[in-house]
Amino acid sequence: MELLKQRILAEGQYMGDGILKVDSFVNHQVDPALMDEAGKEFARLFGDLSPSKILTAEISGIAPAVSTGLHMNIPVVFARKRKPITMPDQVLLTLSPSHTKGRMVELIVSPEYLGAGERVLIIDDFLATGKTIEGLIELAQIAGSTVLGVGALIEKTFEEGRKLLEERGLLVHSLARIESMDEHGIHFH
Amino acid sequence: MELLKQRILAEGQYMGDGILKVDSFVNHQVDPALMDEAGKEFARLFGDLSPSKILTAEISGIAPAVSTGLHMNIPVVFARKRKPITMPDQVLLTLSPSHTKGRMVELIVSPEYLGAGERVLIIDDFLATGKTIEGLIELAQIAGSTVLGVGALIEKTFEEGRKLLEERGLLVHSLARIESMDEHGIHFH
């Protein structure tokens, strides 16, 4: 998506250690019009899969997932990282390593909203090592759902995420594919 | 907003202790079409204020805030509850009591995205005691921004939030105003 690439070139900051800061339009400040365009594009790319539900992880996956859900006319479930008191005692929970937090985080979904027979599309902000997304896939599988595809706004293709997901037979699309980045710049495929 | 009230009556669950569970369309599973309608309605209600930015708090404020931002064509900043490594060392931080968590939580905004001269509209999922929203107002004030209005999907009018906010001279709108709720039902104004 050209609009997203331009924005990354204009405002993205390489922070070292493989971390790209896009806080001005994705991770802290959000550009709603950009998210809407991303949602339209994901709806186009994944429409043939006919998913029944979108699954994402709080926090930064919510905006692109809800935009996609609007354009596909399906609900969105966001995995929580802490169990709120409104959740039942029995939940679906997995542990996932967080690169930006440097520790394991919990991903929790209530079985009330993810169950057998759902056709799941996963949407997230980043695809890098794929570990968070693998956590979401495992939650969906425990629930008896089938994961069909994975969409990410930004992919770091120098990490192994896509390979892991394609080996599971999933359709993978990202809207900006970063081949390399360093203090001199960001390079797309 | 009639659509929201109907949904609360159909799916909302009273959990005791003043807590309403709306996890099936707001707080865990999100209905994107409902959020889009709410965003349109907020844009209509607050259009005359001509805000330059929307401020919300992660996590459940993000979906209605981004929908509103899309319909008003302005960016959204969501206050973080934990400081990510992409944030600068100096941040705007306040403490806010969380009813559903039973403890104080941090609300953190980077001064990169909230500064002097901004005209701020706050959007959140719930207006109850108003404490979270007061935390957001204080962050905006430290930043030198002016808060003009507050919109919430669901208001519990038996708590004191609206009074606190109107005493500050703010325009307050909520889309479903709950007068009382107990094990027998939920009653709107």
Tab-separated table of C-alpha atoms in Angstrom:
chain	number	residue	atom	x	y	z
A	1	MET	CA	0.000	0.000	0.000
A	2	GLU	CA	1.798	3.018	-1.313
A	3	LEU	CA	0.193	5.429	1.189
A	4	LEU	CA	1.529	3.402	4.125
A	5	LYS	CA	5.033	3.099	2.660
A	6	GLN	CA	5.195	6.858	2.100
A	7	ARG	CA	4.141	7.441	5.682
A	8	ILE	CA	6.771	5.042	7.021
A	9	LEU	CA	9.457	6.802	4.970
A	10	ALA	CA	8.286	10.222	6.167
A	11	GLU	CA	7.710	9.481	9.862
A	12	GLY	CA	9.114	6.055	10.780
A	13	GLN	CA	12.187	6.090	13.009
A	14	TYR	CA	14.692	3.271	13.264
A	15	MET	CA	15.378	2.751	16.985
A	16	GLY	CA	18.122	0.117	16.694
A	17	ASP	CA	17.758	-3.564	17.653
A	18	GLY	CA	15.284	-4.186	14.807
A	19	ILE	CA	12.692	-1.793	16.225
A	20	LEU	CA	10.794	0.632	13.985
A	21	LYS	CA	8.984	3.480	15.723
A	22	VAL	CA	5.712	4.362	14.016
A	23	ASP	CA	4.124	5.998	17.059
A	24	SER	CA	2.884	8.986	15.063
A	25	PHE	CA	0.347	7.000	13.029
A	26	VAL	CA	0.036	3.444	14.432
A	27	ASN	CA	1.220	2.768	17.975
A	28	HIS	CA	0.383	5.855	20.042
A	29	GLN	CA	-1.171	8.371	17.704
A	30	VAL	CA	-3.425	6.741	15.098
A	31	ASP	CA	-4.344	8.109	11.670
A	32	PRO	CA	-7.962	6.960	11.242
A	33	ALA	CA	-8.032	7.623	7.473
A	34	LEU	CA	-4.896	5.519	6.963
A	35	MET	CA	-6.413	2.709	9.055
A	36	ASP	CA	-9.591	2.898	6.979
A	37	GLU	CA	-7.573	2.528	3.767
A	38	ALA	CA	-5.681	-0.406	5.300
A	39	GLY	CA	-8.982	-2.014	6.327
A	40	LYS	CA	-10.304	-1.664	2.755
A	41	GLU	CA	-7.141	-3.227	1.374
A	42	PHE	CA	-7.240	-6.187	3.788
A	43	ALA	CA	-10.924	-6.707	2.923
A	44	ARG	CA	-9.952	-6.869	-0.756
A	45	LEU	CA	-6.965	-9.180	-0.169
A	46	PHE	CA	-8.771	-11.628	2.129
A	47	GLY	CA	-12.341	-11.397	0.809
A	48	ASP	CA	-12.190	-14.788	-0.953
A	49	LEU	CA	-11.469	-16.551	2.364
A	50	SER	CA	-14.922	-15.525	3.681
A	51	PRO	CA	-13.788	-15.279	7.317
A	52	SER	CA	-16.463	-15.134	10.015
A	53	LYS	CA	-14.355	-13.350	12.613
A	54	ILE	CA	-11.215	-11.260	12.964
A	55	LEU	CA	-8.799	-11.964	15.798
A	56	THR	CA	-6.141	-9.507	16.962
A	57	ALA	CA	-4.119	-8.710	20.070
A	58	GLU	CA	-4.474	-5.592	22.161
A	59	ILE	CA	-3.330	-2.866	21.901
A	60	SER	CA	-2.063	-1.716	18.522
A	61	GLY	CA	-3.829	-4.401	16.510
A	62	ILE	CA	-7.246	-3.018	17.431
A	63	ALA	CA	-7.418	-0.057	15.026
A	64	PRO	CA	-6.504	-1.943	11.815
A	65	ALA	CA	-8.577	-4.972	12.882
A	66	VAL	CA	-11.727	-2.920	13.532
A	67	SER	CA	-11.304	-1.078	10.209
A	68	THR	CA	-10.986	-4.421	8.424
A	69	GLY	CA	-13.989	-5.796	10.300
A	70	LEU	CA	-16.057	-2.827	9.162
A	71	HIS	CA	-15.172	-3.390	5.500
A	72	MET	CA	-15.769	-7.174	5.774
A	73	ASN	CA	-18.862	-6.794	7.962
A	74	ILE	CA	-17.658	-9.259	10.625
A	75	PRO	CA	-16.901	-8.902	14.366
A	76	VAL	CA	-13.435	-8.462	15.856
A	77	VAL	CA	-12.116	-10.179	18.979
A	78	PHE	CA	-9.035	-8.724	20.624
A	79	ALA	CA	-7.001	-11.017	22.872
A	80	ARG	CA	-6.433	-9.386	26.256
A	81	LYS	CA	-3.053	-9.295	27.977
A	82	ARG	CA	-4.678	-9.193	31.421
A	83	LYS	CA	-7.868	-10.952	32.417
A	84	PRO	CA	-10.562	-8.381	33.243
A	85	ILE	CA	-13.101	-9.168	35.964
A	86	THR	CA	-15.864	-9.431	33.384
A	87	MET	CA	-14.262	-12.581	31.918
A	88	PRO	CA	-15.385	-16.019	33.065
A	89	ASP	CA	-13.037	-18.093	35.253
A	90	GLN	CA	-12.273	-20.510	32.429
A	91	VAL	CA	-10.498	-18.816	29.548
A	92	LEU	CA	-8.206	-19.637	26.646
A	93	LEU	CA	-4.692	-18.491	27.526
A	94	THR	CA	-1.269	-18.768	25.948
A	95	LEU	CA	2.132	-17.191	26.570
A	96	SER	CA	3.918	-15.239	23.882
A	97	PRO	CA	7.338	-13.537	23.880
A	98	SER	CA	7.209	-9.763	23.396
A	99	HIS	CA	10.215	-8.263	21.640
A	100	THR	CA	9.403	-4.675	22.613
A	101	LYS	CA	8.694	-5.664	26.233
A	102	GLY	CA	11.575	-8.145	26.571
A	103	ARG	CA	9.452	-10.725	28.432
A	104	MET	CA	6.604	-13.220	28.010
A	105	VAL	CA	3.112	-11.758	27.854
A	106	GLU	CA	-0.201	-13.564	28.261
A	107	LEU	CA	-2.755	-13.632	25.457
A	108	ILE	CA	-6.237	-14.371	26.777
A	109	VAL	CA	-9.494	-14.963	24.909
A	110	SER	CA	-12.856	-15.828	26.389
A	111	PRO	CA	-14.439	-18.974	24.913
A	112	GLU	CA	-17.685	-16.968	24.780
A	113	TYR	CA	-16.470	-15.170	21.647
A	114	LEU	CA	-14.187	-17.649	19.894
A	115	GLY	CA	-15.580	-21.108	19.347
A	116	ALA	CA	-15.810	-24.158	17.118
A	117	GLY	CA	-16.596	-23.507	13.470
A	118	GLU	CA	-15.306	-19.930	13.269
A	119	ARG	CA	-13.275	-19.041	10.166
A	120	VAL	CA	-10.646	-16.699	11.557
A	121	LEU	CA	-8.608	-13.937	9.916
A	122	ILE	CA	-5.806	-12.563	12.099
A	123	ILE	CA	-4.921	-8.864	11.704
A	124	ASP	CA	-2.066	-7.151	13.556
A	125	ASP	CA	0.131	-4.093	13.262
A	126	PHE	CA	3.474	-5.891	12.780
A	127	LEU	CA	4.625	-9.213	11.382
A	128	ALA	CA	8.211	-9.837	12.494
A	129	THR	CA	9.151	-13.100	14.229
A	130	GLY	CA	5.507	-14.158	14.027
A	131	LYS	CA	5.479	-15.210	17.692
A	132	THR	CA	2.512	-13.062	18.762
A	133	ILE	CA	0.562	-14.248	15.735
A	134	GLU	CA	1.471	-17.868	16.495
A	135	GLY	CA	0.076	-17.298	19.982
A	136	LEU	CA	-3.190	-16.092	18.461
A	137	ILE	CA	-3.278	-19.108	16.115
A	138	GLU	CA	-2.846	-21.461	19.064
A	139	LEU	CA	-5.679	-19.767	20.963
A	140	ALA	CA	-7.943	-20.119	17.935
A	141	GLN	CA	-7.019	-23.775	17.543
A	142	ILE	CA	-7.745	-24.558	21.220
A	143	ALA	CA	-11.128	-22.900	20.662
A	144	GLY	CA	-11.820	-25.191	17.696
A	145	SER	CA	-11.682	-22.361	15.161
A	146	THR	CA	-9.853	-22.507	11.837
A	147	VAL	CA	-7.322	-19.791	11.046
A	148	LEU	CA	-7.264	-19.003	7.328
A	149	GLY	CA	-5.078	-15.957	6.898
A	150	VAL	CA	-2.871	-13.352	8.504
A	151	GLY	CA	-2.664	-9.677	7.614
A	152	ALA	CA	-0.177	-7.166	9.008
A	153	LEU	CA	0.277	-3.477	8.324
A	154	ILE	CA	4.076	-3.718	8.372
A	155	GLU	CA	6.274	-6.757	7.799
A	156	LYS	CA	9.948	-7.077	8.633
A	157	THR	CA	10.895	-9.649	6.030
A	158	PHE	CA	14.379	-10.037	7.514
A	159	GLU	CA	12.737	-11.952	10.367
A	160	GLU	CA	11.167	-15.387	10.035
A	161	GLY	CA	7.470	-14.699	10.644
A	162	ARG	CA	6.097	-15.228	7.137
A	163	LYS	CA	7.904	-18.550	6.735
A	164	LEU	CA	6.395	-19.935	9.953
A	165	LEU	CA	2.891	-18.880	8.917
A	166	GLU	CA	3.090	-20.053	5.297
A	167	GLU	CA	4.343	-23.435	6.502
A	168	ARG	CA	1.034	-23.698	8.346
A	169	GLY	CA	-0.752	-23.208	5.003
A	170	LEU	CA	-1.975	-19.696	5.798
A	171	LEU	CA	-2.503	-16.874	3.308
A	172	VAL	CA	-0.228	-14.023	4.437
A	173	HIS	CA	-0.450	-10.397	3.279
A	174	SER	CA	1.289	-7.308	4.605
A	175	LEU	CA	0.828	-3.775	3.324
A	176	ALA	CA	4.439	-2.589	3.640
A	177	ARG	CA	7.306	-5.083	3.440
A	178	ILE	CA	10.565	-3.847	4.926
A	179	GLU	CA	13.612	-5.634	3.554
A	180	SER	CA	16.142	-3.812	5.705
A	181	MET	CA	16.493	-0.799	7.934
A	182	ASP	CA	19.329	0.954	9.663
A	183	GLU	CA	20.353	4.456	10.706
A	184	HIS	CA	20.642	5.417	7.017
A	185	GLY	CA	17.135	4.496	5.980
A	186	ILE	CA	14.318	2.041	5.500
A	187	HIS	CA	14.185	-0.135	2.376
A	188	PHE	CA	11.057	-1.827	1.044
A	189	HIS	CA	10.782	-4.790	-1.319
B	1	MET	CA	-28.400	6.133	20.126
B	2	GLU	CA	-31.198	3.620	19.867
B	3	LEU	CA	-29.024	0.921	18.241
B	4	LEU	CA	-26.617	0.959	21.187
B	5	LYS	CA	-29.398	0.869	23.806
B	6	GLN	CA	-31.021	-2.117	22.077
B	7	ARG	CA	-27.686	-3.911	22.058
B	8	ILE	CA	-27.110	-3.228	25.748
B	9	LEU	CA	-30.586	-4.566	26.576
B	10	ALA	CA	-30.032	-7.671	24.442
B	11	GLU	CA	-26.443	-8.529	25.442
B	12	GLY	CA	-25.384	-6.435	28.451
B	13	GLN	CA	-24.949	-8.339	31.696
B	14	TYR	CA	-25.110	-6.775	35.145
B	15	MET	CA	-22.178	-8.197	37.122
B	16	GLY	CA	-22.951	-6.611	40.526
B	17	ASP	CA	-20.934	-3.825	42.151
B	18	GLY	CA	-21.980	-1.326	39.460
B	19	ILE	CA	-20.266	-3.241	36.668
B	20	LEU	CA	-21.938	-3.763	33.284
B	21	LYS	CA	-20.456	-6.430	31.049
B	22	VAL	CA	-20.588	-5.485	27.365
B	23	ASP	CA	-17.755	-7.784	26.280
B	24	SER	CA	-19.698	-9.073	23.267
B	25	PHE	CA	-19.645	-5.751	21.387
B	26	VAL	CA	-17.307	-3.272	23.168
B	27	ASN	CA	-14.703	-4.619	25.577
B	28	HIS	CA	-13.465	-7.928	24.151
B	29	GLN	CA	-15.418	-8.564	20.980
B	30	VAL	CA	-16.067	-5.369	19.013
B	31	ASP	CA	-18.882	-4.744	16.551
B	32	PRO	CA	-17.236	-2.545	13.895
B	33	ALA	CA	-20.546	-1.394	12.357
B	34	LEU	CA	-21.843	-0.282	15.757
B	35	MET	CA	-18.593	1.602	16.402
B	36	ASP	CA	-18.887	3.275	13.008
B	37	GLU	CA	-22.406	4.459	13.853
B	38	ALA	CA	-21.188	5.714	17.236
B	39	GLY	CA	-18.332	7.570	15.521
B	40	LYS	CA	-20.775	9.229	13.118
B	41	GLU	CA	-22.979	10.282	16.030
B	42	PHE	CA	-20.052	11.728	18.015
B	43	ALA	CA	-18.912	13.608	14.917
B	44	ARG	CA	-22.394	15.118	14.645
B	45	LEU	CA	-22.641	15.970	18.358
B	46	PHE	CA	-19.172	17.534	18.664
B	47	GLY	CA	-18.695	18.933	15.159
B	48	ASP	CA	-19.262	22.536	16.239
B	49	LEU	CA	-16.323	22.353	18.683
B	50	SER	CA	-13.892	21.884	15.741
B	51	PRO	CA	-11.466	19.721	17.732
B	52	SER	CA	-7.984	19.164	16.291
B	53	LYS	CA	-7.308	15.868	18.072
B	54	ILE	CA	-9.085	13.044	19.875
B	55	LEU	CA	-7.640	11.692	23.104
B	56	THR	CA	-8.611	8.332	24.591
B	57	ALA	CA	-7.189	5.690	26.902
B	58	GLU	CA	-6.163	2.203	25.867
B	59	ILE	CA	-7.718	-0.312	25.519
B	60	SER	CA	-11.450	-0.131	25.013
B	61	GLY	CA	-11.543	3.547	24.091
B	62	ILE	CA	-9.552	2.923	20.919
B	63	ALA	CA	-12.328	1.553	18.682
B	64	PRO	CA	-14.906	4.332	19.281
B	65	ALA	CA	-12.174	7.004	19.246
B	66	VAL	CA	-10.743	5.875	15.889
B	67	SER	CA	-14.253	5.689	14.368
B	68	THR	CA	-14.937	9.225	15.571
B	69	GLY	CA	-11.565	10.415	14.285
B	70	LEU	CA	-12.383	8.992	10.858
B	71	HIS	CA	-15.697	10.853	10.684
B	72	MET	CA	-14.128	14.117	11.960
B	73	ASN	CA	-10.945	13.699	9.896
B	74	ILE	CA	-8.580	14.240	12.866
B	75	PRO	CA	-5.916	12.051	14.510
B	76	VAL	CA	-6.414	10.022	17.684
B	77	VAL	CA	-3.934	9.700	20.541
B	78	PHE	CA	-4.410	6.842	22.980
B	79	ALA	CA	-2.841	7.197	26.407
B	80	ARG	CA	-0.740	4.137	27.232
B	81	LYS	CA	-0.908	2.327	30.554
B	82	ARG	CA	2.695	1.147	30.241
B	83	LYS	CA	5.517	3.102	28.680
B	84	PRO	CA	6.745	1.315	25.534
B	85	ILE	CA	10.430	1.485	24.634
B	86	THR	CA	9.653	3.644	21.620
B	87	MET	CA	8.570	6.522	23.904
B	88	PRO	CA	11.038	9.235	24.870
B	89	ASP	CA	12.373	9.343	28.460
B	90	GLN	CA	10.332	12.453	29.282
B	91	VAL	CA	6.614	11.794	29.107
B	92	LEU	CA	3.354	13.155	30.465
B	93	LEU	CA	2.122	10.785	33.169
B	94	THR	CA	-0.722	10.752	35.665
B	95	LEU	CA	-2.243	8.160	37.987
B	96	SER	CA	-5.886	7.208	37.750
B	97	PRO	CA	-7.963	4.789	39.860
B	98	SER	CA	-9.399	1.841	37.906
B	99	HIS	CA	-12.698	0.507	39.201
B	100	THR	CA	-12.558	-2.747	37.234
B	101	LYS	CA	-8.914	-3.333	38.204
B	102	GLY	CA	-9.248	-2.206	41.841
B	103	ARG	CA	-5.974	-0.262	41.779
B	104	MET	CA	-4.289	2.848	40.388
B	105	VAL	CA	-3.193	2.698	36.756
B	106	GLU	CA	-0.791	4.993	34.934
B	107	LEU	CA	-1.918	7.042	31.945
B	108	ILE	CA	1.021	8.057	29.786
B	109	VAL	CA	1.156	10.327	26.740
B	110	SER	CA	4.222	11.371	24.786
B	111	PRO	CA	4.616	15.142	24.414
B	112	GLU	CA	5.460	14.420	20.753
B	113	TYR	CA	1.754	13.964	19.985
B	114	LEU	CA	-0.074	16.199	22.443
B	115	GLY	CA	1.096	19.775	22.654
B	116	ALA	CA	0.225	23.413	23.133
B	117	GLY	CA	-2.650	24.718	21.049
B	118	GLU	CA	-4.431	21.430	20.438
B	119	ARG	CA	-8.236	21.471	20.756
B	120	VAL	CA	-8.976	18.116	22.339
B	121	LEU	CA	-12.077	15.936	22.288
B	122	ILE	CA	-11.963	12.992	24.712
B	123	ILE	CA	-13.762	9.791	23.667
B	124	ASP	CA	-14.043	6.709	25.875
B	125	ASP	CA	-16.200	3.615	26.258
B	126	PHE	CA	-17.648	4.385	29.710
B	127	LEU	CA	-18.411	7.515	31.719
B	128	ALA	CA	-18.985	6.532	35.351
B	129	THR	CA	-17.021	8.225	38.149
B	130	GLY	CA	-15.193	10.256	35.503
B	131	LYS	CA	-11.827	9.504	37.104
B	132	THR	CA	-10.150	8.066	34.000
B	133	ILE	CA	-11.421	10.982	31.948
B	134	GLU	CA	-10.188	13.467	34.569
B	135	GLY	CA	-6.776	11.816	34.259
B	136	LEU	CA	-6.861	12.400	30.499
B	137	ILE	CA	-7.918	16.025	31.028
B	138	GLU	CA	-4.983	16.580	33.377
B	139	LEU	CA	-2.558	15.094	30.851
B	140	ALA	CA	-3.938	17.398	28.161
B	141	GLN	CA	-3.627	20.407	30.448
B	142	ILE	CA	0.001	19.629	31.344
B	143	ALA	CA	0.639	19.442	27.603
B	144	GLY	CA	-0.875	22.905	27.113
B	145	SER	CA	-3.862	21.607	25.158
B	146	THR	CA	-7.458	22.701	25.706
B	147	VAL	CA	-10.066	20.023	26.348
B	148	LEU	CA	-13.432	20.997	24.873
B	149	GLY	CA	-15.685	18.005	25.197
B	150	VAL	CA	-16.113	14.445	26.381
B	151	GLY	CA	-18.015	11.674	24.627
B	152	ALA	CA	-18.732	8.209	26.028
B	153	LEU	CA	-20.560	5.266	24.539
B	154	ILE	CA	-22.229	4.358	27.837
B	155	GLU	CA	-22.859	6.574	30.855
B	156	LYS	CA	-23.820	5.422	34.342
B	157	THR	CA	-25.696	8.496	35.471
B	158	PHE	CA	-25.961	7.181	39.048
B	159	GLU	CA	-22.257	7.969	39.394
B	160	GLU	CA	-20.816	11.465	39.530
B	161	GLY	CA	-18.793	11.678	36.332
B	162	ARG	CA	-20.925	14.074	34.304
B	163	LYS	CA	-21.161	16.565	37.189
B	164	LEU	CA	-17.364	16.715	37.551
B	165	LEU	CA	-16.896	17.289	33.822
B	166	GLU	CA	-19.670	19.844	33.371
B	167	GLU	CA	-18.291	21.823	36.324
B	168	ARG	CA	-15.124	22.153	34.239
B	169	GLY	CA	-17.218	23.737	31.484
B	170	LEU	CA	-16.986	20.771	29.128
B	171	LEU	CA	-19.606	19.640	26.629
B	172	VAL	CA	-20.548	16.073	27.619
B	173	HIS	CA	-22.455	13.591	25.449
B	174	SER	CA	-23.048	9.889	25.936
B	175	LEU	CA	-24.899	7.596	23.553
B	176	ALA	CA	-26.682	5.432	26.139
B	177	ARG	CA	-27.461	6.813	29.610
B	178	ILE	CA	-28.106	4.168	32.252
B	179	GLU	CA	-30.180	5.419	35.171
B	180	SER	CA	-30.102	2.192	37.148
B	181	MET	CA	-29.247	-1.470	36.774
B	182	ASP	CA	-29.632	-4.524	38.929
B	183	GLU	CA	-30.262	-8.250	38.551
B	184	HIS	CA	-33.739	-7.491	37.169
B	185	GLY	CA	-32.703	-5.234	34.337
B	186	ILE	CA	-31.069	-2.137	32.916
B	187	HIS	CA	-33.004	1.132	32.821
B	188	PHE	CA	-32.160	4.062	30.532
B	189	HIS	CA	-33.155	7.705	30.875
